[in-house]
Amino acid sequence: MTDVGARARELAALHDSGDLLVLPTVWDTWSARTAAGVGFHGLTVGSHPVADAIGSADGEQMDFGEYLRVVSRIADSVDVPVSADVESGYGLAPDELISRLLEAGAVGANIEDVVHGEGDRVRDKHEHADYIAGARRAADEAGVPFVINGRTDAVKLGADVFSDPLAEAAERIVLMEQAGARSVYPVGLTSADQVTRLVGAVSIPVNVTAHPVKGHGAGDLAVLRNLGVRRVSFGPLWQMWLTKVSTEQLSNWMTYDQ
């Protein structure tokens, strides 16, 4: 069984180190062991790639119990801390969400502000901060330095939803830091200017999504470090890249005269 206390302290220390932390996004024990075998110090489980792997769909359409069984198998298969993407919380109260994640061996979680189970409703920024604060209290009461990665889709949603998406994202990540998030995840950043602005808005690590081969729109790992980025994950991009490469290579074995 995973020692959640020890793993949580390890993940929290990595976030407090001041260095850039790369957490490959995995979806099963094979991908987890592959990434851990390279030497990464932690992993994050992505809801999107897990949904694709089990034949479901992202957007809180998976059975949460089934998803947590995947998370549990991953956490038990590696000797590094594991964080799990839980979208907006699958309709659970923050204390129940944290309890179930700890039972599964996860010591961190992405929690986003788009509630897919309610027609993709976007939480008010204070409502989302309150949810983060509830999760923080639950983890603290359990005596676990759980790493909450507070996610906002403000930039991704764009001007159709917010008059100034980047300013909205900045306000939201500040509120999430105040609520007890140990890192923040403003998805959809594509430029160095965007990254710089949001890194400067908070004192905790800012997570960006990068492609494992192509990097990030702002630049490669060295550039991201110089911009002050302190956390990188892959989202579904590693799995998508493997799909593309596998399709190309497997097609060489097709016989077209059958």
PDB file of C-alpha atoms in Angstrom:
ATOM      1  CA  MET A   1       0.000   0.000   0.000  1.00  0.00           C
ATOM      2  CA  THR A   2       1.123   3.532  -0.742  1.00  0.00           C
ATOM      3  CA  ASP A   3       2.406   5.524   2.259  1.00  0.00           C
ATOM      4  CA  VAL A   4       0.385   8.642   1.497  1.00  0.00           C
ATOM      5  CA  GLY A   5       1.918  10.678   4.292  1.00  0.00           C
ATOM      6  CA  ALA A   6       5.470  10.120   3.114  1.00  0.00           C
ATOM      7  CA  ARG A   7       4.564  10.552  -0.549  1.00  0.00           C
ATOM      8  CA  ALA A   8       2.659  13.772   0.177  1.00  0.00           C
ATOM      9  CA  ARG A   9       5.588  15.234   2.101  1.00  0.00           C
ATOM     10  CA  GLU A  10       7.851  14.324  -0.810  1.00  0.00           C
ATOM     11  CA  LEU A  11       5.601  15.996  -3.386  1.00  0.00           C
ATOM     12  CA  ALA A  12       5.108  19.085  -1.224  1.00  0.00           C
ATOM     13  CA  ALA A  13       8.874  19.408  -0.773  1.00  0.00           C
ATOM     14  CA  LEU A  14       9.393  19.210  -4.521  1.00  0.00           C
ATOM     15  CA  HIS A  15       6.933  22.085  -4.979  1.00  0.00           C
ATOM     16  CA  ASP A  16       8.667  24.115  -2.268  1.00  0.00           C
ATOM     17  CA  SER A  17      12.159  23.539  -3.685  1.00  0.00           C
ATOM     18  CA  GLY A  18      12.101  26.523  -6.036  1.00  0.00           C
ATOM     19  CA  ASP A  19      13.240  24.341  -8.936  1.00  0.00           C
ATOM     20  CA  LEU A  20      11.261  23.361 -12.012  1.00  0.00           C
ATOM     21  CA  LEU A  21       9.364  20.094 -11.517  1.00  0.00           C
ATOM     22  CA  VAL A  22       8.328  17.986 -14.526  1.00  0.00           C
ATOM     23  CA  LEU A  23       5.453  15.611 -13.792  1.00  0.00           C
ATOM     24  CA  PRO A  24       4.764  13.409 -16.833  1.00  0.00           C
ATOM     25  CA  THR A  25       1.067  12.772 -17.331  1.00  0.00           C
ATOM     26  CA  VAL A  26       0.345   9.043 -17.262  1.00  0.00           C
ATOM     27  CA  TRP A  27      -2.724   6.856 -17.716  1.00  0.00           C
ATOM     28  CA  ASP A  28      -1.849   3.285 -16.679  1.00  0.00           C
ATOM     29  CA  THR A  29       0.827   1.269 -14.897  1.00  0.00           C
ATOM     30  CA  TRP A  30       2.880   0.875 -18.079  1.00  0.00           C
ATOM     31  CA  SER A  31       3.143   4.602 -18.749  1.00  0.00           C
ATOM     32  CA  ALA A  32       3.728   5.278 -15.035  1.00  0.00           C
ATOM     33  CA  ARG A  33       6.554   2.767 -14.761  1.00  0.00           C
ATOM     34  CA  THR A  34       8.060   4.035 -18.002  1.00  0.00           C
ATOM     35  CA  ALA A  35       8.148   7.627 -16.766  1.00  0.00           C
ATOM     36  CA  ALA A  36       9.315   6.709 -13.270  1.00  0.00           C
ATOM     37  CA  GLY A  37      11.998   4.508 -14.776  1.00  0.00           C
ATOM     38  CA  VAL A  38      13.473   7.520 -16.575  1.00  0.00           C
ATOM     39  CA  GLY A  39      13.965   9.144 -13.179  1.00  0.00           C
ATOM     40  CA  PHE A  40      11.144  11.668 -12.840  1.00  0.00           C
ATOM     41  CA  HIS A  41      10.438  12.516  -9.205  1.00  0.00           C
ATOM     42  CA  GLY A  42       6.623  12.468  -9.493  1.00  0.00           C
ATOM     43  CA  LEU A  43       3.760  11.782 -11.856  1.00  0.00           C
ATOM     44  CA  THR A  44       0.331  13.157 -12.589  1.00  0.00           C
ATOM     45  CA  VAL A  45      -2.581  11.034 -13.789  1.00  0.00           C
ATOM     46  CA  GLY A  46      -4.596  12.690 -16.546  1.00  0.00           C
ATOM     47  CA  SER A  47      -8.356  12.232 -16.773  1.00  0.00           C
ATOM     48  CA  HIS A  48      -8.298  12.641 -20.561  1.00  0.00           C
ATOM     49  CA  PRO A  49      -5.722   9.919 -21.317  1.00  0.00           C
ATOM     50  CA  VAL A  50      -7.242   7.588 -18.717  1.00  0.00           C
ATOM     51  CA  ALA A  51     -10.665   8.031 -20.306  1.00  0.00           C
ATOM     52  CA  ASP A  52      -9.201   7.194 -23.706  1.00  0.00           C
ATOM     53  CA  ALA A  53      -7.402   4.165 -22.268  1.00  0.00           C
ATOM     54  CA  ILE A  54     -10.512   2.653 -20.661  1.00  0.00           C
ATOM     55  CA  GLY A  55     -12.933   3.458 -23.479  1.00  0.00           C
ATOM     56  CA  SER A  56     -14.730   6.320 -21.766  1.00  0.00           C
ATOM     57  CA  ALA A  57     -14.633  10.084 -22.366  1.00  0.00           C
ATOM     58  CA  ASP A  58     -13.219  13.113 -20.609  1.00  0.00           C
ATOM     59  CA  GLY A  59     -15.443  15.770 -19.071  1.00  0.00           C
ATOM     60  CA  GLU A  60     -16.463  13.878 -15.906  1.00  0.00           C
ATOM     61  CA  GLN A  61     -18.079  11.121 -17.935  1.00  0.00           C
ATOM     62  CA  MET A  62     -16.034   8.343 -16.348  1.00  0.00           C
ATOM     63  CA  ASP A  63     -17.277   6.439 -13.347  1.00  0.00           C
ATOM     64  CA  PHE A  64     -15.242   8.076 -10.585  1.00  0.00           C
ATOM     65  CA  GLY A  65     -14.773   4.807  -8.726  1.00  0.00           C
ATOM     66  CA  GLU A  66     -13.358   3.190 -11.847  1.00  0.00           C
ATOM     67  CA  TYR A  67     -11.052   6.150 -12.366  1.00  0.00           C
ATOM     68  CA  LEU A  68      -9.785   5.932  -8.787  1.00  0.00           C
ATOM     69  CA  ARG A  69      -9.036   2.244  -9.257  1.00  0.00           C
ATOM     70  CA  VAL A  70      -6.747   3.239 -12.127  1.00  0.00           C
ATOM     71  CA  VAL A  71      -5.139   5.895  -9.921  1.00  0.00           C
ATOM     72  CA  SER A  72      -4.646   3.359  -7.140  1.00  0.00           C
ATOM     73  CA  ARG A  73      -2.968   0.843  -9.425  1.00  0.00           C
ATOM     74  CA  ILE A  74      -0.652   3.546 -10.733  1.00  0.00           C
ATOM     75  CA  ALA A  75       0.241   4.791  -7.239  1.00  0.00           C
ATOM     76  CA  ASP A  76       1.005   1.241  -6.109  1.00  0.00           C
ATOM     77  CA  SER A  77       3.138   0.522  -9.176  1.00  0.00           C
ATOM     78  CA  VAL A  78       5.765   3.251  -8.667  1.00  0.00           C
ATOM     79  CA  ASP A  79       7.959   4.597  -5.888  1.00  0.00           C
ATOM     80  CA  VAL A  80       7.261   8.281  -6.564  1.00  0.00           C
ATOM     81  CA  PRO A  81       4.358  10.526  -5.522  1.00  0.00           C
ATOM     82  CA  VAL A  82       1.308  10.617  -7.781  1.00  0.00           C
ATOM     83  CA  SER A  83      -1.139  13.471  -8.350  1.00  0.00           C
ATOM     84  CA  ALA A  84      -4.494  12.923 -10.070  1.00  0.00           C
ATOM     85  CA  ASP A  85      -6.574  15.155 -12.304  1.00  0.00           C
ATOM     86  CA  VAL A  86     -10.105  15.160 -10.868  1.00  0.00           C
ATOM     87  CA  GLU A  87     -11.573  17.783 -13.217  1.00  0.00           C
ATOM     88  CA  SER A  88     -14.000  19.878 -11.107  1.00  0.00           C
ATOM     89  CA  GLY A  89     -14.461  17.207  -8.445  1.00  0.00           C
ATOM     90  CA  TYR A  90     -17.084  14.926 -10.016  1.00  0.00           C
ATOM     91  CA  GLY A  91     -19.844  16.553  -8.007  1.00  0.00           C
ATOM     92  CA  LEU A  92     -18.293  15.588  -4.671  1.00  0.00           C
ATOM     93  CA  ALA A  93     -17.937  17.802  -1.643  1.00  0.00           C
ATOM     94  CA  PRO A  94     -14.278  18.779  -1.104  1.00  0.00           C
ATOM     95  CA  ASP A  95     -13.870  16.649   2.025  1.00  0.00           C
ATOM     96  CA  GLU A  96     -15.197  13.517   0.316  1.00  0.00           C
ATOM     97  CA  LEU A  97     -13.050  14.178  -2.730  1.00  0.00           C
ATOM     98  CA  ILE A  98      -9.865  14.420  -0.658  1.00  0.00           C
ATOM     99  CA  SER A  99     -10.781  11.363   1.410  1.00  0.00           C
ATOM    100  CA  ARG A 100     -11.301   9.224  -1.669  1.00  0.00           C
ATOM    101  CA  LEU A 101      -8.101  10.454  -3.319  1.00  0.00           C
ATOM    102  CA  LEU A 102      -6.054   9.632  -0.235  1.00  0.00           C
ATOM    103  CA  GLU A 103      -7.612   6.179  -0.089  1.00  0.00           C
ATOM    104  CA  ALA A 104      -6.496   5.668  -3.694  1.00  0.00           C
ATOM    105  CA  GLY A 105      -2.932   6.696  -2.849  1.00  0.00           C
ATOM    106  CA  ALA A 106      -2.958  10.068  -4.621  1.00  0.00           C
ATOM    107  CA  VAL A 107      -1.162  12.873  -2.788  1.00  0.00           C
ATOM    108  CA  GLY A 108      -2.082  15.719  -5.116  1.00  0.00           C
ATOM    109  CA  ALA A 109      -4.858  16.740  -7.481  1.00  0.00           C
ATOM    110  CA  ASN A 110      -5.715  19.128 -10.293  1.00  0.00           C
ATOM    111  CA  ILE A 111      -9.050  20.782  -9.513  1.00  0.00           C
ATOM    112  CA  GLU A 112     -10.530  22.916 -12.292  1.00  0.00           C
ATOM    113  CA  ASP A 113     -13.189  25.598 -12.493  1.00  0.00           C
ATOM    114  CA  VAL A 114     -15.304  24.185 -15.343  1.00  0.00           C
ATOM    115  CA  VAL A 115     -18.063  21.940 -13.988  1.00  0.00           C
ATOM    116  CA  HIS A 116     -18.618  19.469 -16.813  1.00  0.00           C
ATOM    117  CA  GLY A 117     -21.341  17.650 -14.920  1.00  0.00           C
ATOM    118  CA  GLU A 118     -23.409  20.848 -14.965  1.00  0.00           C
ATOM    119  CA  GLY A 119     -23.286  21.637 -18.658  1.00  0.00           C
ATOM    120  CA  ASP A 120     -19.727  23.014 -18.560  1.00  0.00           C
ATOM    121  CA  ARG A 121     -20.712  25.756 -16.138  1.00  0.00           C
ATOM    122  CA  VAL A 122     -17.762  27.943 -15.171  1.00  0.00           C
ATOM    123  CA  ARG A 123     -17.510  28.458 -11.439  1.00  0.00           C
ATOM    124  CA  ASP A 124     -17.370  32.006 -10.195  1.00  0.00           C
ATOM    125  CA  LYS A 125     -13.800  32.755  -9.149  1.00  0.00           C
ATOM    126  CA  HIS A 126     -14.761  33.024  -5.478  1.00  0.00           C
ATOM    127  CA  GLU A 127     -16.826  29.834  -5.650  1.00  0.00           C
ATOM    128  CA  HIS A 128     -13.845  27.979  -7.073  1.00  0.00           C
ATOM    129  CA  ALA A 129     -11.507  29.416  -4.458  1.00  0.00           C
ATOM    130  CA  ASP A 130     -13.952  28.291  -1.764  1.00  0.00           C
ATOM    131  CA  TYR A 131     -13.909  24.753  -3.184  1.00  0.00           C
ATOM    132  CA  ILE A 132     -10.090  24.784  -3.131  1.00  0.00           C
ATOM    133  CA  ALA A 133     -10.179  26.048   0.452  1.00  0.00           C
ATOM    134  CA  GLY A 134     -12.518  23.223   1.435  1.00  0.00           C
ATOM    135  CA  ALA A 135     -10.152  20.682  -0.081  1.00  0.00           C
ATOM    136  CA  ARG A 136      -7.229  22.304   1.738  1.00  0.00           C
ATOM    137  CA  ARG A 137      -9.049  22.080   5.080  1.00  0.00           C
ATOM    138  CA  ALA A 138      -9.924  18.431   4.498  1.00  0.00           C
ATOM    139  CA  ALA A 139      -6.323  17.532   3.692  1.00  0.00           C
ATOM    140  CA  ASP A 140      -4.998  19.480   6.663  1.00  0.00           C
ATOM    141  CA  GLU A 141      -7.477  17.779   8.977  1.00  0.00           C
ATOM    142  CA  ALA A 142      -6.223  14.431   7.646  1.00  0.00           C
ATOM    143  CA  GLY A 143      -2.689  15.529   8.512  1.00  0.00           C
ATOM    144  CA  VAL A 144      -1.491  15.239   4.910  1.00  0.00           C
ATOM    145  CA  PRO A 145       0.346  18.063   3.041  1.00  0.00           C
ATOM    146  CA  PHE A 146      -1.707  17.302  -0.045  1.00  0.00           C
ATOM    147  CA  VAL A 147      -0.670  19.252  -3.163  1.00  0.00           C
ATOM    148  CA  ILE A 148      -3.689  20.991  -4.675  1.00  0.00           C
ATOM    149  CA  ASN A 149      -2.992  22.228  -8.189  1.00  0.00           C
ATOM    150  CA  GLY A 150      -5.702  24.814  -8.758  1.00  0.00           C
ATOM    151  CA  ARG A 151      -6.673  24.941 -12.407  1.00  0.00           C
ATOM    152  CA  THR A 152      -8.457  27.669 -14.310  1.00  0.00           C
ATOM    153  CA  ASP A 153      -9.642  27.502 -17.923  1.00  0.00           C
ATOM    154  CA  ALA A 154     -10.050  31.291 -18.234  1.00  0.00           C
ATOM    155  CA  VAL A 155      -7.411  31.686 -20.963  1.00  0.00           C
ATOM    156  CA  LYS A 156      -8.573  28.573 -22.800  1.00  0.00           C
ATOM    157  CA  LEU A 157     -12.193  29.780 -22.765  1.00  0.00           C
ATOM    158  CA  GLY A 158     -11.093  33.109 -24.186  1.00  0.00           C
ATOM    159  CA  ALA A 159     -12.900  36.321 -25.013  1.00  0.00           C
ATOM    160  CA  ASP A 160     -16.208  34.557 -25.646  1.00  0.00           C
ATOM    161  CA  VAL A 161     -16.481  34.080 -21.889  1.00  0.00           C
ATOM    162  CA  PHE A 162     -14.227  36.744 -20.314  1.00  0.00           C
ATOM    163  CA  SER A 163     -13.528  40.275 -21.521  1.00  0.00           C
ATOM    164  CA  ASP A 164      -9.869  39.902 -20.516  1.00  0.00           C
ATOM    165  CA  PRO A 165      -9.081  36.182 -20.178  1.00  0.00           C
ATOM    166  CA  LEU A 166      -5.500  36.656 -18.989  1.00  0.00           C
ATOM    167  CA  ALA A 167      -6.519  39.163 -16.307  1.00  0.00           C
ATOM    168  CA  GLU A 168      -9.276  36.792 -15.209  1.00  0.00           C
ATOM    169  CA  ALA A 169      -6.791  33.940 -14.982  1.00  0.00           C
ATOM    170  CA  ALA A 170      -4.462  36.102 -12.900  1.00  0.00           C
ATOM    171  CA  GLU A 171      -7.245  36.966 -10.449  1.00  0.00           C
ATOM    172  CA  ARG A 172      -8.263  33.332 -10.178  1.00  0.00           C
ATOM    173  CA  ILE A 173      -4.795  31.943  -9.506  1.00  0.00           C
ATOM    174  CA  VAL A 174      -4.199  34.594  -6.827  1.00  0.00           C
ATOM    175  CA  LEU A 175      -7.428  33.567  -5.095  1.00  0.00           C
ATOM    176  CA  MET A 176      -6.501  29.892  -5.370  1.00  0.00           C
ATOM    177  CA  GLU A 177      -3.106  30.530  -3.814  1.00  0.00           C
ATOM    178  CA  GLN A 178      -4.811  32.365  -0.958  1.00  0.00           C
ATOM    179  CA  ALA A 179      -7.212  29.417  -0.588  1.00  0.00           C
ATOM    180  CA  GLY A 180      -4.365  26.956  -0.064  1.00  0.00           C
ATOM    181  CA  ALA A 181      -3.357  25.666  -3.484  1.00  0.00           C
ATOM    182  CA  ARG A 182       0.303  24.630  -3.574  1.00  0.00           C
ATOM    183  CA  SER A 183       0.486  25.236  -7.326  1.00  0.00           C
ATOM    184  CA  VAL A 184      -1.760  26.725  -9.992  1.00  0.00           C
ATOM    185  CA  TYR A 185      -2.580  25.661 -13.527  1.00  0.00           C
ATOM    186  CA  PRO A 186      -3.815  28.334 -15.929  1.00  0.00           C
ATOM    187  CA  VAL A 187      -4.328  26.132 -18.986  1.00  0.00           C
ATOM    188  CA  GLY A 188      -4.058  27.482 -22.514  1.00  0.00           C
ATOM    189  CA  LEU A 189      -0.923  29.603 -22.181  1.00  0.00           C
ATOM    190  CA  THR A 190       0.914  29.772 -25.494  1.00  0.00           C
ATOM    191  CA  SER A 191       3.421  32.619 -25.279  1.00  0.00           C
ATOM    192  CA  ALA A 192       6.301  33.807 -23.125  1.00  0.00           C
ATOM    193  CA  ASP A 193       4.435  37.032 -22.323  1.00  0.00           C
ATOM    194  CA  GLN A 194       1.424  35.127 -20.990  1.00  0.00           C
ATOM    195  CA  VAL A 195       3.630  32.839 -18.916  1.00  0.00           C
ATOM    196  CA  THR A 196       5.632  35.744 -17.508  1.00  0.00           C
ATOM    197  CA  ARG A 197       2.533  37.647 -16.448  1.00  0.00           C
ATOM    198  CA  LEU A 198       0.974  34.728 -14.592  1.00  0.00           C
ATOM    199  CA  VAL A 199       4.211  33.516 -13.021  1.00  0.00           C
ATOM    200  CA  GLY A 200       4.564  37.007 -11.592  1.00  0.00           C
ATOM    201  CA  ALA A 201       1.062  36.985 -10.130  1.00  0.00           C
ATOM    202  CA  VAL A 202       1.694  34.265  -7.520  1.00  0.00           C
ATOM    203  CA  SER A 203       4.470  32.950  -5.304  1.00  0.00           C
ATOM    204  CA  ILE A 204       3.665  29.245  -5.777  1.00  0.00           C
ATOM    205  CA  PRO A 205       4.583  27.138  -8.845  1.00  0.00           C
ATOM    206  CA  VAL A 206       2.728  27.808 -12.080  1.00  0.00           C
ATOM    207  CA  ASN A 207       2.030  24.659 -14.120  1.00  0.00           C
ATOM    208  CA  VAL A 208       2.151  24.756 -17.915  1.00  0.00           C
ATOM    209  CA  THR A 209       1.281  22.008 -20.382  1.00  0.00           C
ATOM    210  CA  ALA A 210       4.083  21.010 -22.729  1.00  0.00           C
ATOM    211  CA  HIS A 211       4.448  18.509 -25.545  1.00  0.00           C
ATOM    212  CA  PRO A 212       7.117  15.900 -24.694  1.00  0.00           C
ATOM    213  CA  VAL A 213       8.751  16.379 -28.108  1.00  0.00           C
ATOM    214  CA  LYS A 214       7.711  19.818 -29.347  1.00  0.00           C
ATOM    215  CA  GLY A 215       7.883  21.607 -25.997  1.00  0.00           C
ATOM    216  CA  HIS A 216       5.758  24.657 -25.196  1.00  0.00           C
ATOM    217  CA  GLY A 217       4.779  27.674 -27.277  1.00  0.00           C
ATOM    218  CA  ALA A 218       6.994  29.832 -25.069  1.00  0.00           C
ATOM    219  CA  GLY A 219      10.021  27.593 -25.631  1.00  0.00           C
ATOM    220  CA  ASP A 220      11.833  24.497 -24.427  1.00  0.00           C
ATOM    221  CA  LEU A 221      12.552  23.369 -20.880  1.00  0.00           C
ATOM    222  CA  ALA A 222      15.452  25.790 -20.436  1.00  0.00           C
ATOM    223  CA  VAL A 223      13.325  28.721 -21.622  1.00  0.00           C
ATOM    224  CA  LEU A 224      10.467  27.753 -19.331  1.00  0.00           C
ATOM    225  CA  ARG A 225      12.858  27.613 -16.375  1.00  0.00           C
ATOM    226  CA  ASN A 226      14.195  31.066 -17.216  1.00  0.00           C
ATOM    227  CA  LEU A 227      10.623  32.379 -17.391  1.00  0.00           C
ATOM    228  CA  GLY A 228      10.062  31.171 -13.840  1.00  0.00           C
ATOM    229  CA  VAL A 229       7.883  28.170 -14.606  1.00  0.00           C
ATOM    230  CA  ARG A 230       8.168  25.658 -11.773  1.00  0.00           C
ATOM    231  CA  ARG A 231       5.862  22.858 -12.859  1.00  0.00           C
ATOM    232  CA  VAL A 232       5.315  21.165 -16.240  1.00  0.00           C
ATOM    233  CA  SER A 233       2.917  18.378 -17.177  1.00  0.00           C
ATOM    234  CA  PHE A 234       1.925  16.829 -20.509  1.00  0.00           C
ATOM    235  CA  GLY A 235      -1.865  16.612 -20.319  1.00  0.00           C
ATOM    236  CA  PRO A 236      -2.984  14.182 -23.051  1.00  0.00           C
ATOM    237  CA  LEU A 237      -0.098  15.165 -25.373  1.00  0.00           C
ATOM    238  CA  TRP A 238       2.265  12.275 -24.595  1.00  0.00           C
ATOM    239  CA  GLN A 239      -0.462   9.718 -25.241  1.00  0.00           C
ATOM    240  CA  MET A 240      -1.548  11.543 -28.411  1.00  0.00           C
ATOM    241  CA  TRP A 241       2.036  11.594 -29.679  1.00  0.00           C
ATOM    242  CA  LEU A 242       2.416   7.870 -29.029  1.00  0.00           C
ATOM    243  CA  THR A 243      -0.805   7.279 -30.941  1.00  0.00           C
ATOM    244  CA  LYS A 244       0.480   9.266 -33.915  1.00  0.00           C
ATOM    245  CA  VAL A 245       3.880   7.565 -33.975  1.00  0.00           C
ATOM    246  CA  SER A 246       2.366   4.109 -33.505  1.00  0.00           C
ATOM    247  CA  THR A 247      -0.153   4.679 -36.282  1.00  0.00           C
ATOM    248  CA  GLU A 248       2.583   5.757 -38.661  1.00  0.00           C
ATOM    249  CA  GLN A 249       4.823   2.810 -37.839  1.00  0.00           C
ATOM    250  CA  LEU A 250       2.115   0.158 -37.729  1.00  0.00           C
ATOM    251  CA  SER A 251       0.804   1.279 -41.095  1.00  0.00           C
ATOM    252  CA  ASN A 252       4.065   0.023 -42.607  1.00  0.00           C
ATOM    253  CA  TRP A 253       2.921  -3.478 -41.721  1.00  0.00           C
ATOM    254  CA  MET A 254      -0.430  -3.248 -43.423  1.00  0.00           C
ATOM    255  CA  THR A 255      -1.047  -5.438 -46.428  1.00  0.00           C
ATOM    256  CA  TYR A 256      -3.340  -3.751 -48.869  1.00  0.00           C
ATOM    257  CA  ASP A 257      -4.014  -6.690 -51.190  1.00  0.00           C
ATOM    258  CA  GLN A 258      -6.115  -8.677 -48.763  1.00  0.00           C
TER     259      GLN A 258
END
